CSV table of C-alpha atoms and ligand atoms in Angstrom, one decimal:
chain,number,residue,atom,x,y,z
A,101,UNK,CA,23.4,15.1,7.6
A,102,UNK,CA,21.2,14.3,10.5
A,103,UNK,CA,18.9,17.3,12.2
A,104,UNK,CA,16.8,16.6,15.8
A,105,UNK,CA,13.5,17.5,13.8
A,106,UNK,CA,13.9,15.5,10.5
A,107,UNK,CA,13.0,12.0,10.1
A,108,UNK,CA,15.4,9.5,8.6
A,109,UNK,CA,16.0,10.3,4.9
A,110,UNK,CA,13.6,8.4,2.7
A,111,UNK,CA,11.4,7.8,5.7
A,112,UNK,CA,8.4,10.0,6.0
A,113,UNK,CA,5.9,11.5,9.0
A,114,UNK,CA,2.5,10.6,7.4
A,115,UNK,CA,0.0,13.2,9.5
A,116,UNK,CA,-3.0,15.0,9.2
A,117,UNK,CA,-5.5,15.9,6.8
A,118,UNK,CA,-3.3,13.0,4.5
A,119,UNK,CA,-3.1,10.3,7.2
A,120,UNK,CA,-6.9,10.7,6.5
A,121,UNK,CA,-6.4,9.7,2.7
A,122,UNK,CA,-4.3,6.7,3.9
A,123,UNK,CA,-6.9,5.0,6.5
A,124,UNK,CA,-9.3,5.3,3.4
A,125,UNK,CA,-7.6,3.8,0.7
A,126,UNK,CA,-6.6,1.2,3.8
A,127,UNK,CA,-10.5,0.9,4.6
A,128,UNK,CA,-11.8,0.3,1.3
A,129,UNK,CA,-9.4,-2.3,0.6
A,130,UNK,CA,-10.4,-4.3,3.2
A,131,UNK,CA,-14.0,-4.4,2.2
A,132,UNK,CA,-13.1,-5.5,-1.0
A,133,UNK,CA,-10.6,-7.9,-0.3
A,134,UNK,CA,-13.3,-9.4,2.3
A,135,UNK,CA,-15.2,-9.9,-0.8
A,136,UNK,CA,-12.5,-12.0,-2.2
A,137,UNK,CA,-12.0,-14.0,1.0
A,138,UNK,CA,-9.2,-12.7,2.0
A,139,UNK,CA,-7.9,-12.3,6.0
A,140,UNK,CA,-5.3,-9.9,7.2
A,141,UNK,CA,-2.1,-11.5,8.5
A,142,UNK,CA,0.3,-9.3,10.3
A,143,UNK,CA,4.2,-10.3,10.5
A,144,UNK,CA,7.1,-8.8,12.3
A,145,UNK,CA,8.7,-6.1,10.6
A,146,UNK,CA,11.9,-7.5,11.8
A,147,UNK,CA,12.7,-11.4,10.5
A,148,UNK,CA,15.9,-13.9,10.4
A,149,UNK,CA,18.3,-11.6,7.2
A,150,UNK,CA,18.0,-15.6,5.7
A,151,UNK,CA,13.9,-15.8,5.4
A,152,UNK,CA,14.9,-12.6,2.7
A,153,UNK,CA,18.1,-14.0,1.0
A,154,UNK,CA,16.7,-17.5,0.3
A,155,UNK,CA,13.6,-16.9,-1.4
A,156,UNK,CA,13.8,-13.2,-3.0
A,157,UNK,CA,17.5,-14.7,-4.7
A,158,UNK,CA,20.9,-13.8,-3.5
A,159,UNK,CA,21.7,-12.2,-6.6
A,160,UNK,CA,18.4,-9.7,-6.9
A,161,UNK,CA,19.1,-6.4,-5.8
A,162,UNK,CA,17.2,-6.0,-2.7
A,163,UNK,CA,19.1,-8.6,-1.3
A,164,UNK,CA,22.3,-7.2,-2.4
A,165,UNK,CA,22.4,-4.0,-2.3
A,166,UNK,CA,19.1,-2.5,-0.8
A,167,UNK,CA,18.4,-5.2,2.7
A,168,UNK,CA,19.1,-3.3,6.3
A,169,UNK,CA,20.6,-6.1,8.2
A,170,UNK,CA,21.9,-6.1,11.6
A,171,UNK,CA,23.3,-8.2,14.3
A,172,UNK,CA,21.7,-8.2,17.7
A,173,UNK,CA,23.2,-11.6,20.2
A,174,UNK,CA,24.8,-13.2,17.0
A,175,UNK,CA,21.6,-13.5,15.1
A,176,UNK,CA,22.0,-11.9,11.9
A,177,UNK,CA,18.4,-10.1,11.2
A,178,UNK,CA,16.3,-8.0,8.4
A,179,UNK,CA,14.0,-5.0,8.6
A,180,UNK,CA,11.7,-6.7,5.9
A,181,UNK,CA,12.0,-5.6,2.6
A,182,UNK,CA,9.2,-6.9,1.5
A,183,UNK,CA,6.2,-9.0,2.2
A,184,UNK,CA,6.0,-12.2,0.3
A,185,UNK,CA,8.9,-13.8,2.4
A,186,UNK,CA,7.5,-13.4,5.9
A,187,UNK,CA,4.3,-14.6,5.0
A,188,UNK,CA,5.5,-18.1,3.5
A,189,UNK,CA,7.8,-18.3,7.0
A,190,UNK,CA,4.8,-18.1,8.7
A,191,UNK,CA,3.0,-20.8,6.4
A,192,UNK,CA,5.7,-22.9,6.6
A,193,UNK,CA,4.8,-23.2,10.6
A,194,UNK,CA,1.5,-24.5,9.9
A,195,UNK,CA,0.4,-28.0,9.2
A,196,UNK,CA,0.5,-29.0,5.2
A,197,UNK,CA,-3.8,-28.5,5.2
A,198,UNK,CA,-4.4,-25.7,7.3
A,199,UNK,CA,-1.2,-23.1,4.6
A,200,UNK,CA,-2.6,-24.7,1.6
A,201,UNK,CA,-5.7,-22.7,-0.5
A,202,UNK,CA,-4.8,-20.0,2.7
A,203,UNK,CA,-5.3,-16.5,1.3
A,204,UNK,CA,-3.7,-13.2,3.0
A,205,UNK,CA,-3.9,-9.7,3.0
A,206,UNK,CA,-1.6,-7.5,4.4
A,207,UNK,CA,-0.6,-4.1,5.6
A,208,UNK,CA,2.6,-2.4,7.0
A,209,UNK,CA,5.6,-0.6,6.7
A,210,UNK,CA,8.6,-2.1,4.1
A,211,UNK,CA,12.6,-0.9,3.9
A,212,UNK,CA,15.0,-0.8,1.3
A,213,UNK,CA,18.1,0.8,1.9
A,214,UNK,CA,17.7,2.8,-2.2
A,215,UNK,CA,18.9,6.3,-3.1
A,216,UNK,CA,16.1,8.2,-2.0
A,217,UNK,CA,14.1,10.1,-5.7
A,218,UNK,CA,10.6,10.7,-6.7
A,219,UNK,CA,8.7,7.8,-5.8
A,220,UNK,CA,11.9,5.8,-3.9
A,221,UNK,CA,11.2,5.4,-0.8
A,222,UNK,CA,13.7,3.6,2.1
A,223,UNK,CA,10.3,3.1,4.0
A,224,UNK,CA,7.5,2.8,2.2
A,225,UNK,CA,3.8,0.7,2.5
A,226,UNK,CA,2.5,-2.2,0.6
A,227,UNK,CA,-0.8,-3.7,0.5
A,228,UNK,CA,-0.3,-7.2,-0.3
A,229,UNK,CA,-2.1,-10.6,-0.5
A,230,UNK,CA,-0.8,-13.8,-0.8
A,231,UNK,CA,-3.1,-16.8,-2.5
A,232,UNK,CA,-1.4,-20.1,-1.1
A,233,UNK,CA,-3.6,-22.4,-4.3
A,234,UNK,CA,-1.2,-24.4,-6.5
A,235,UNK,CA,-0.3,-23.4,-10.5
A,236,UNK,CA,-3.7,-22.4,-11.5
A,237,UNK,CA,-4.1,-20.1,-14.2
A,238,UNK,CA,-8.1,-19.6,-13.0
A,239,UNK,CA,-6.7,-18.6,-9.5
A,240,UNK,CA,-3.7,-16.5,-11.4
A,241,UNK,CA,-6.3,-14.6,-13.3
A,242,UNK,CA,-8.4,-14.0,-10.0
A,243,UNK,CA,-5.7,-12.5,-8.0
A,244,UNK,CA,-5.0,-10.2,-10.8
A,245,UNK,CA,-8.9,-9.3,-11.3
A,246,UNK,CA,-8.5,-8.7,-7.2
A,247,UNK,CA,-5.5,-6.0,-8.1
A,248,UNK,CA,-7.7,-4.0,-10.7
A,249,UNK,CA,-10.8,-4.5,-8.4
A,250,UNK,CA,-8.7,-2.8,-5.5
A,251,UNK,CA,-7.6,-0.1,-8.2
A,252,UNK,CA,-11.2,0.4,-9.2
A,253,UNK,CA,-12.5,0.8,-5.7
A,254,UNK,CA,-10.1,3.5,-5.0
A,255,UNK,CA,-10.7,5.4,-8.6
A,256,UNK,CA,-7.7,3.7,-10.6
A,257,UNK,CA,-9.1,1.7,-12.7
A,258,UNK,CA,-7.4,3.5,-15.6
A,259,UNK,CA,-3.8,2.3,-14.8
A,260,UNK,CA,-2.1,0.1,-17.8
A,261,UNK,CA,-1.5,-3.8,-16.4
A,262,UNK,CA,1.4,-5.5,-18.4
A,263,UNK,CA,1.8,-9.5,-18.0
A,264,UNK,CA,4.3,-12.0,-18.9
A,265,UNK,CA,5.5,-15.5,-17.9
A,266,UNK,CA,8.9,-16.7,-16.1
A,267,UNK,CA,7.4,-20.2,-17.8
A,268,UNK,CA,7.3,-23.2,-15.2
A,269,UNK,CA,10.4,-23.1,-12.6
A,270,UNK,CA,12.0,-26.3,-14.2
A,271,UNK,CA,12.3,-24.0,-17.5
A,272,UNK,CA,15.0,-21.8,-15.4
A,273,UNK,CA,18.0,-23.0,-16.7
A,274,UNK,CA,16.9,-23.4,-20.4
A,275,UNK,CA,15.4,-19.8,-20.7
A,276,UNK,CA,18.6,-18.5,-19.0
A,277,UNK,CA,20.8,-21.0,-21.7
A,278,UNK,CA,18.8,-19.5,-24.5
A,279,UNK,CA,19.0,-15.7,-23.5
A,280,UNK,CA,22.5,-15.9,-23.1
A,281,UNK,CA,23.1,-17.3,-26.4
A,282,UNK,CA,20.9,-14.6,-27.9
A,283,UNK,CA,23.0,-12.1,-26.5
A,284,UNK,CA,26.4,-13.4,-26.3
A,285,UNK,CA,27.2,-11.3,-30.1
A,286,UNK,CA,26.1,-8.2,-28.0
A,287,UNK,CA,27.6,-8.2,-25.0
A,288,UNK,CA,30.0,-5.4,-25.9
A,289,UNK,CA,27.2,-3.1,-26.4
A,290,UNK,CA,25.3,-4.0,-22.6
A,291,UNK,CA,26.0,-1.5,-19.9
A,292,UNK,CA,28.6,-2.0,-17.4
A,293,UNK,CA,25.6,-3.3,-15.0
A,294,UNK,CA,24.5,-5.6,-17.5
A,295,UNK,CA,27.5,-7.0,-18.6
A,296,UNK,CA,27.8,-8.1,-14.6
A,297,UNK,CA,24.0,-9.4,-15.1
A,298,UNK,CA,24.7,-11.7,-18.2
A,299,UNK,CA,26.2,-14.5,-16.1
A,300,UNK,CA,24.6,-13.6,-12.2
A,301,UNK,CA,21.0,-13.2,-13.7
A,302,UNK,CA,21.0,-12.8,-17.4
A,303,UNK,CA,17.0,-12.1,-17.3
A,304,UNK,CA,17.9,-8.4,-16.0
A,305,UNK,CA,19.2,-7.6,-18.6
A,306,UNK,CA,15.7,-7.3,-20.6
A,307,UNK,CA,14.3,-4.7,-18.6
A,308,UNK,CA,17.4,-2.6,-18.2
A,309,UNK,CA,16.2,0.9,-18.7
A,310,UNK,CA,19.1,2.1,-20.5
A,311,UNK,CA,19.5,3.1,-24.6
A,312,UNK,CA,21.8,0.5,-25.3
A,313,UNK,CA,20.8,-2.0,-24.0
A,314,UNK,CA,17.3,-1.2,-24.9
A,315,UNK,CA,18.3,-1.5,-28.4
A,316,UNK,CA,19.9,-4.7,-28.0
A,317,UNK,CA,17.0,-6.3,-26.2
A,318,UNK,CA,14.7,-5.3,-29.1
A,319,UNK,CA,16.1,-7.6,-31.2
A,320,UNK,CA,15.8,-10.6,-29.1
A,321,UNK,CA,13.5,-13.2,-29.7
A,322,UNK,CA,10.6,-13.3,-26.8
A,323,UNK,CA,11.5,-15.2,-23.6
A,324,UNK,CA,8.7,-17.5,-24.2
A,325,UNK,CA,10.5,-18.9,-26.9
A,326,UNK,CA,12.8,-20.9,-24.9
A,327,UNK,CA,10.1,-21.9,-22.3
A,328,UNK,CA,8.1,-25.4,-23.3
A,329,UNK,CA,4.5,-25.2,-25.0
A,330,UNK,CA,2.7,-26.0,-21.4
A,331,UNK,CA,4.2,-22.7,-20.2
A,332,UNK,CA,2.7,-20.9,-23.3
A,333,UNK,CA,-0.5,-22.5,-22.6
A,334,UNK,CA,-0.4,-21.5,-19.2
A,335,UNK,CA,0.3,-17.9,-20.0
A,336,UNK,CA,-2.7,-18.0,-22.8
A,337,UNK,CA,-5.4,-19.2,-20.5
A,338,UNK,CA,-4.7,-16.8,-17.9
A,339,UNK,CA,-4.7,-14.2,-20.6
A,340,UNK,CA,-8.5,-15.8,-21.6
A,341,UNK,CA,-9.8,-16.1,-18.1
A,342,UNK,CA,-9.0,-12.3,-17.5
A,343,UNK,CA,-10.6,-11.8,-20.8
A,344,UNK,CA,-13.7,-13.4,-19.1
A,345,UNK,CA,-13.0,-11.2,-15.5
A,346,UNK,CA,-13.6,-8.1,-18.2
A,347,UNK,CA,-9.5,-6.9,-17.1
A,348,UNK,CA,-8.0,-5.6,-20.2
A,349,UNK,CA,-4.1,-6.3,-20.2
A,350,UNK,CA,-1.1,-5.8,-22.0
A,351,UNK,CA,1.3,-8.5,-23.0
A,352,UNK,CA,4.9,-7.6,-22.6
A,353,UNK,CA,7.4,-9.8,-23.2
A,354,UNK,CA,10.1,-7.8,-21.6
A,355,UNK,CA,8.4,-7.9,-18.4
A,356,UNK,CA,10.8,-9.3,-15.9
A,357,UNK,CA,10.3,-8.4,-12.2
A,358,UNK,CA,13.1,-8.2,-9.9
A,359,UNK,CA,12.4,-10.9,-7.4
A,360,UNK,CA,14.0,-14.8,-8.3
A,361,UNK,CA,10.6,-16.2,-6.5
A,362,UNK,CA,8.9,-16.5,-9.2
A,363,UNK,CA,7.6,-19.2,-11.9
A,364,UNK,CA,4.5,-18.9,-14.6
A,365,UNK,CA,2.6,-15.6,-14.6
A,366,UNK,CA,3.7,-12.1,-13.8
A,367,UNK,CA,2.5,-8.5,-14.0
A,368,UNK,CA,3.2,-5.1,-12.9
A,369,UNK,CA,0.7,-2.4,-13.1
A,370,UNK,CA,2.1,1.1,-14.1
A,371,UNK,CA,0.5,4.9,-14.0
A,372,UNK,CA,1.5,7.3,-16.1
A,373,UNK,CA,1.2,9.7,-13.3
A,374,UNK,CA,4.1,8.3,-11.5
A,375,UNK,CA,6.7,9.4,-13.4
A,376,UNK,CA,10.0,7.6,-13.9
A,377,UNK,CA,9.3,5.1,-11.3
A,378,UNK,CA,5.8,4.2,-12.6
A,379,UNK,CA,5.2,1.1,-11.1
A,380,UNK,CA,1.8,0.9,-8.9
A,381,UNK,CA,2.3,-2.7,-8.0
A,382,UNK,CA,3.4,-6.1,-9.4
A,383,UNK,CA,2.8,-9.6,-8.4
A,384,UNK,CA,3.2,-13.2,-9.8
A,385,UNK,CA,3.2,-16.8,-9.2
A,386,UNK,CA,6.0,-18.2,-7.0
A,387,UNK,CA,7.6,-21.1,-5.2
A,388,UNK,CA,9.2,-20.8,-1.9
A,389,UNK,CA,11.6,-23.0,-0.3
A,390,UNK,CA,12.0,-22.7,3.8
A,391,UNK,CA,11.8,-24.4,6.3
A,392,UNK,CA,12.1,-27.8,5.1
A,393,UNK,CA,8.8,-27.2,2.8
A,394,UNK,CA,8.8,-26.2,-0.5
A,395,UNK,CA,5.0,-23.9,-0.6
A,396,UNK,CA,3.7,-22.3,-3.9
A,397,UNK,CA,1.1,-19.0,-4.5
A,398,UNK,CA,0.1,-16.2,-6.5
A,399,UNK,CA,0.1,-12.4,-4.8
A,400,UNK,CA,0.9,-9.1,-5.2
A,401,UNK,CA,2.2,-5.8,-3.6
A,402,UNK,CA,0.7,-2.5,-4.4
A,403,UNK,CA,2.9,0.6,-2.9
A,404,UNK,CA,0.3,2.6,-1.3
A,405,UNK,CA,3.3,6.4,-1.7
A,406,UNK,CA,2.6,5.9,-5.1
A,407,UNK,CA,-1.4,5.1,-4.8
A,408,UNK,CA,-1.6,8.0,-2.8
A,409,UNK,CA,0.6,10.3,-4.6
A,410,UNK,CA,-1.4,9.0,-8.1
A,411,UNK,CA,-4.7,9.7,-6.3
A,412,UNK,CA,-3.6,13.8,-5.4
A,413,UNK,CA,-1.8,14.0,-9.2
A,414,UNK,CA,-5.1,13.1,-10.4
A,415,UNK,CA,-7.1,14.9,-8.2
A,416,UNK,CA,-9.3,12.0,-7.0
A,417,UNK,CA,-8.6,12.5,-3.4
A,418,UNK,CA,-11.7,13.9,-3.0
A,419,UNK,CA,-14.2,11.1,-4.4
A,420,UNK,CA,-12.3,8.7,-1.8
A,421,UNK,CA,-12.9,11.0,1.6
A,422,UNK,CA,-16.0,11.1,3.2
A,423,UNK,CA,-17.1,14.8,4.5
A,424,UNK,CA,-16.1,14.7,8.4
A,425,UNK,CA,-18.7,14.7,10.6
A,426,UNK,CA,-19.3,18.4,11.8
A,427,UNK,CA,-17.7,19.2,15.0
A,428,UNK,CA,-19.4,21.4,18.1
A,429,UNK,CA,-17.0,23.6,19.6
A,430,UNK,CA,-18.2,24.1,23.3
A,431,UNK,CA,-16.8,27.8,24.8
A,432,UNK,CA,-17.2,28.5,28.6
A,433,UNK,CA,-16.9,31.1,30.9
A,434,UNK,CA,-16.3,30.5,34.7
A,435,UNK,CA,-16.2,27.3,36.6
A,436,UNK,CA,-19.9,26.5,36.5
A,437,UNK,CA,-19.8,27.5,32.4
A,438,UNK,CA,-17.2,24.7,32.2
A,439,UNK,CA,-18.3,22.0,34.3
A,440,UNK,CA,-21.8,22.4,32.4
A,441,UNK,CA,-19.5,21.9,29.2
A,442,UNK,CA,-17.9,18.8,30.4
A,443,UNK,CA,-20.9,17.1,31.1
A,444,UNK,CA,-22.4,17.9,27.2
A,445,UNK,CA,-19.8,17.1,26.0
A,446,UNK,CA,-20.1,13.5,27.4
A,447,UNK,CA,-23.0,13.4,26.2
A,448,UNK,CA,-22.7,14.4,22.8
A,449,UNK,CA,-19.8,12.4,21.9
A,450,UNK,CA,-21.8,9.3,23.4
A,451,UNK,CA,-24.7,10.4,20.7
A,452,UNK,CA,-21.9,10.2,17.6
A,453,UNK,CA,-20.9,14.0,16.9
A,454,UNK,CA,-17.3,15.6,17.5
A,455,UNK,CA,-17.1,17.8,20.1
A,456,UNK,CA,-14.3,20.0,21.5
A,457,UNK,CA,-13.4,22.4,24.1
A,458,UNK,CA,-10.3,24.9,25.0
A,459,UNK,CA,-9.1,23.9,28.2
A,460,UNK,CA,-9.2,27.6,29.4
A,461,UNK,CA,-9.0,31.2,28.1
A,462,UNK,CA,-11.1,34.4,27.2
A,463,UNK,CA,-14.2,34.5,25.0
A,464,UNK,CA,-12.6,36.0,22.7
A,465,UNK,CA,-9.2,33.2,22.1
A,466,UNK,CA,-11.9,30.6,22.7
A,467,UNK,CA,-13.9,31.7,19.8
A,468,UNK,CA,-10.5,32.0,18.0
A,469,UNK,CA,-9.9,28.5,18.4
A,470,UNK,CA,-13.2,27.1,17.3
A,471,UNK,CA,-13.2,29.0,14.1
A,472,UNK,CA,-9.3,27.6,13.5
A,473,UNK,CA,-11.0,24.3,13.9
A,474,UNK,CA,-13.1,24.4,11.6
A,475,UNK,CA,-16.1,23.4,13.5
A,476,UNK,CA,-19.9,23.9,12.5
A,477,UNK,CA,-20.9,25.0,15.7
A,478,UNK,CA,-19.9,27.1,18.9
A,479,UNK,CA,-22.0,26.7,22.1
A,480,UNK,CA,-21.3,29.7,24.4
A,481,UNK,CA,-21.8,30.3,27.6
A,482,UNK,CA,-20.9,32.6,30.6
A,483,UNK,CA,-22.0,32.6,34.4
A,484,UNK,CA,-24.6,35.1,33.5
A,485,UNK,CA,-26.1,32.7,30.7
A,486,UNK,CA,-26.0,30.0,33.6
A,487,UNK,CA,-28.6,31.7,35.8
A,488,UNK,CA,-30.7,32.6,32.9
A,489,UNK,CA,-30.8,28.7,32.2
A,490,UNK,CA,-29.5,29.8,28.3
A,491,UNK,CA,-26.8,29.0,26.4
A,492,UNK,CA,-25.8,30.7,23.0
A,493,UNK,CA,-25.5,28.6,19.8
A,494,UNK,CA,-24.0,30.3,17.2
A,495,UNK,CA,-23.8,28.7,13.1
A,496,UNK,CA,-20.0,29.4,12.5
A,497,UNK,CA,-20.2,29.2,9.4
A,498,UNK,CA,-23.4,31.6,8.6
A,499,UNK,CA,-22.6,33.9,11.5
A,500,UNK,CA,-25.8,33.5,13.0
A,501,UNK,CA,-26.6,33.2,17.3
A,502,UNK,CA,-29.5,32.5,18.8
A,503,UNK,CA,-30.4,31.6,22.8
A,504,UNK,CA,-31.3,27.7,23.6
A,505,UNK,CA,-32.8,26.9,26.5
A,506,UNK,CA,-30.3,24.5,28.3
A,507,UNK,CA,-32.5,21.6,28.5
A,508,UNK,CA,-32.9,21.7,25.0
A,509,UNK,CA,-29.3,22.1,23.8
A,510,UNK,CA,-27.8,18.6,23.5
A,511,UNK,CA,-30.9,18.2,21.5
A,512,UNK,CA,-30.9,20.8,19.1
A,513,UNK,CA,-26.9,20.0,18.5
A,514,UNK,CA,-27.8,16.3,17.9
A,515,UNK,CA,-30.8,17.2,15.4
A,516,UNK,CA,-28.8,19.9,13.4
A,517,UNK,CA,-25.8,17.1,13.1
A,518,UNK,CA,-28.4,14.6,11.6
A,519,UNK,CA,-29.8,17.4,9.3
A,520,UNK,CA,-26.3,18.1,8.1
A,521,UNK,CA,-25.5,14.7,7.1
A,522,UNK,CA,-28.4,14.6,5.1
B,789,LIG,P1,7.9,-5.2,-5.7
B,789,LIG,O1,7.6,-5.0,-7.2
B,789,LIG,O2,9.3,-5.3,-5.3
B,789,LIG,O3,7.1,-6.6,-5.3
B,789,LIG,O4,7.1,-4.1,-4.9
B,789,LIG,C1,5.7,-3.9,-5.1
B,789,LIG,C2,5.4,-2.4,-5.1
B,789,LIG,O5,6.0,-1.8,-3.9
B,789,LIG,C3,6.1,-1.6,-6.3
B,789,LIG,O6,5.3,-1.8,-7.4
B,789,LIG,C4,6.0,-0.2,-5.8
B,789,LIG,O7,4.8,0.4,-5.9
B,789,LIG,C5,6.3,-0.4,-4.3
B,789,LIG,N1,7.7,-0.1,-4.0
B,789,LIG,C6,8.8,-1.0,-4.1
B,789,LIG,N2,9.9,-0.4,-3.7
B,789,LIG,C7,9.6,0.9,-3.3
B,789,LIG,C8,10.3,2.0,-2.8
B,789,LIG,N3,11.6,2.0,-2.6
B,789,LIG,N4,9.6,3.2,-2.6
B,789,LIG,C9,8.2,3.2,-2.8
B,789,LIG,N5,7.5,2.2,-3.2
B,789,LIG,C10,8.2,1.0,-3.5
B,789,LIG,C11,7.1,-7.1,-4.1
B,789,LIG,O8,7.4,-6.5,-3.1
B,789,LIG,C12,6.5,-8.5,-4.0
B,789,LIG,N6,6.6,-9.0,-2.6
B,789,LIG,C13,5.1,-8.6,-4.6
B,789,LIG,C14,4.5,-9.9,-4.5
B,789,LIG,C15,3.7,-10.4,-3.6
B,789,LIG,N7,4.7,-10.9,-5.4
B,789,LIG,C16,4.0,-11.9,-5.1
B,789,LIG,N8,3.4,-11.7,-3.9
């Protein structure tokens, strides 16, 4: 069902007073990923369908089931579904020095085509970064200190991180050789789903949400137990060097992800004020293939719906906004009136304070838009005013008027602003 006033379903309007919660969270995320070293990169939104399906995994189920793909002059293209992919396609365009140690941040819109529920979106946002440094388990740890560091900065450092390895990419085949041999007595108790998953990507199966299967996994040894003792290492001194970064963590061995990109550490951070679909964010260390070039980094992607939608469950929308600056609402009466308005106006916008008019109407609708607005302020004047050389300044909020001469008005408007603020 489509109707003329309704945006696509799963696709949202984001407006006012929220839009105000969103360039927030955006703003104070960019201070603190400045602190990190981090520069924005923006991508196209639209990329080659084949930058998605080589390095997220044919078999995953964004590329399956959730991609929008489309053909436009026999070029078979992507809304992106993500951000990892277009990032290392842009990478892979730039000389071997200049993409390696290269660390991005970025912002925008993502699509996947899922059945719209709480916290499902077919268009959502991610904040994301991308650390281009080789297997590190110091860099590892720093990204992840950089995800609870963005958390904190918006008020949510309480959310629960959960890590795990995929051991070291070579490992693939024997992890997946191990797991299926640990399951292979249970297959007849795996949901339909996951009886598809034990031979297209047997590592689903382990964070399959549903009672059977849950009960099977349980009795599985750990992953890490078919991965070599480098790989454990790995996983243990990342584990140590957030220890040291003072970012308390939760090992979980059943922590998969859903993307085939990646190799040695992963996490997901979850709130338990999301609901079913409780994850914040996630992120790991990956190796890409495109291009010809074979690049390797550590990032994450946090989904700023469910940031927001934490923030107002919690009610800690209002720590993040700062009060607006107070707007003077400027009424007027008769052509000189408002030519005489136009000009302060000018002039106190140029000195920093919000200022409106109505572009016509009686005193009385006038007023009735400058108290819908909100504003601290009404200036009022009429003809008669004019020829006194007076204006009226009236406190909206107290009720109280008083004469100014007009010589003195921009003045007295600019000093009560700074007194406000105070
Ligand atoms: P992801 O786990 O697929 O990872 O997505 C990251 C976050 O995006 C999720 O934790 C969630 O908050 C949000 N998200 C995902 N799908 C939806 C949806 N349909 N509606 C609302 N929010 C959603 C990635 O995208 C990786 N590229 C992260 C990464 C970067 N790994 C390494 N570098």
């Amino acid at each position: 069902m489509s109707s003329a006033h309704q945006p696509v379903q799963g696709m949202s309007d984001i407006a006012a007073p929220e839009i105000r919660l969103w360039q927030r969270v955006e703003a104070v995320a960019r201070e603190v990923l400045a602190r990190y070293g981090f520069e924005e990169l923006r991508t196209p939104i639209v990329e080659f369908e084949s930058v998605f399906t080589r390095s997220l995994g044919a078999t995953t189920d964004v590329v399956q089931k959730e991609m929008y793909v489309f053909e436009k002059g026999g070029r078979h293209l992507a809304l992106r579904p993500e951000g990892t992919a277009g990032v290392m396609r842009y990478a892979a365009g730039l000389a071997p020095g200049e993409a390696e140690g290269a660390r991005w941040y970025y912002f925008g819109p993502m699509f996947r085509s899922e059945r719209p529920q709480a916290g499902r979106r077919r268009q959502f946002h991610q904040c994301g970064v991308e650390c281009l440094e080789p297997p590190s388990p110091l860099v590892d740890a720093e990204v992840l200190a950089l995800q609870v560091d963005l958390l904190r900065a918006w008020g949510l450092g309480d959310c629960v991180v959960r890590l795990n390895t995929r051991g070291a990419g070579g490992e693939t085949a024997a992890v997946t050789a191990g797991l299926r041999a640990a399951l292979q007595p249970h297959q007849a108790d795996l949901c339909d789903n996951c009886r598809r998953r034990f031979s297209e990507n047997v590592l689903r199966v382990l964070d399959c949400k549903t009672e059977g299967c849950r009960t099977v996994v349980a009795g599985l040894p750990p992953v890490t137990d078919f991965m070599s003792t480098a790989s454990r290492d790995y996983l243990a001194q990342v584990a140590g060097h957030l220890d040291a970064l003072g970012v308390a963590c939760r090992m979980d061995p059943l922590l998969v992800r859903g993307l085939d990109y990646y190799e040695h550490t992963i996490w997901e951070i979850t709130s338990e004020a999301l609901g079913a679909q409780n994850a914040m964010s996630g992120g790991g260390r990956y190796r890409i293939q495109i291009g010809g070039r074979e690049l390797t980094g550590v990032g994450f992607a946090i989904g700023l719906e469910r940031v927001i939608s934490v923030l107002q469950t919690l009610g800690r929308t209002s720590a993040l906004l700062p009060a607006p600056p107070p707007l003077v609402w400027l009424v007027g009466l008769g052509e000189q009136a408002i030519q005489g308005n136009l000009a302060l106006m000018q002039q106190l916008r140029a000195a920093g304070l919000a200022c409106r008019m109505a572009p016509g109407g009686s005193l009385k609708s006038q007023m009735r838009a400058a108290d819908k607005s909100g504003a601290a302020w009404a200036v009022i004047r009429g003809d008669d005013e004019l020829t006194q050389g007076l204006a009226a300044l009236k406190d909206l909020a107290a009720g109280r008027q008083e004469s100014v001469p007009l010589d003195r008005l921009a003045d007295e408007l600019i000093r009560r602003a700074a007194a406000s603020r105070q």
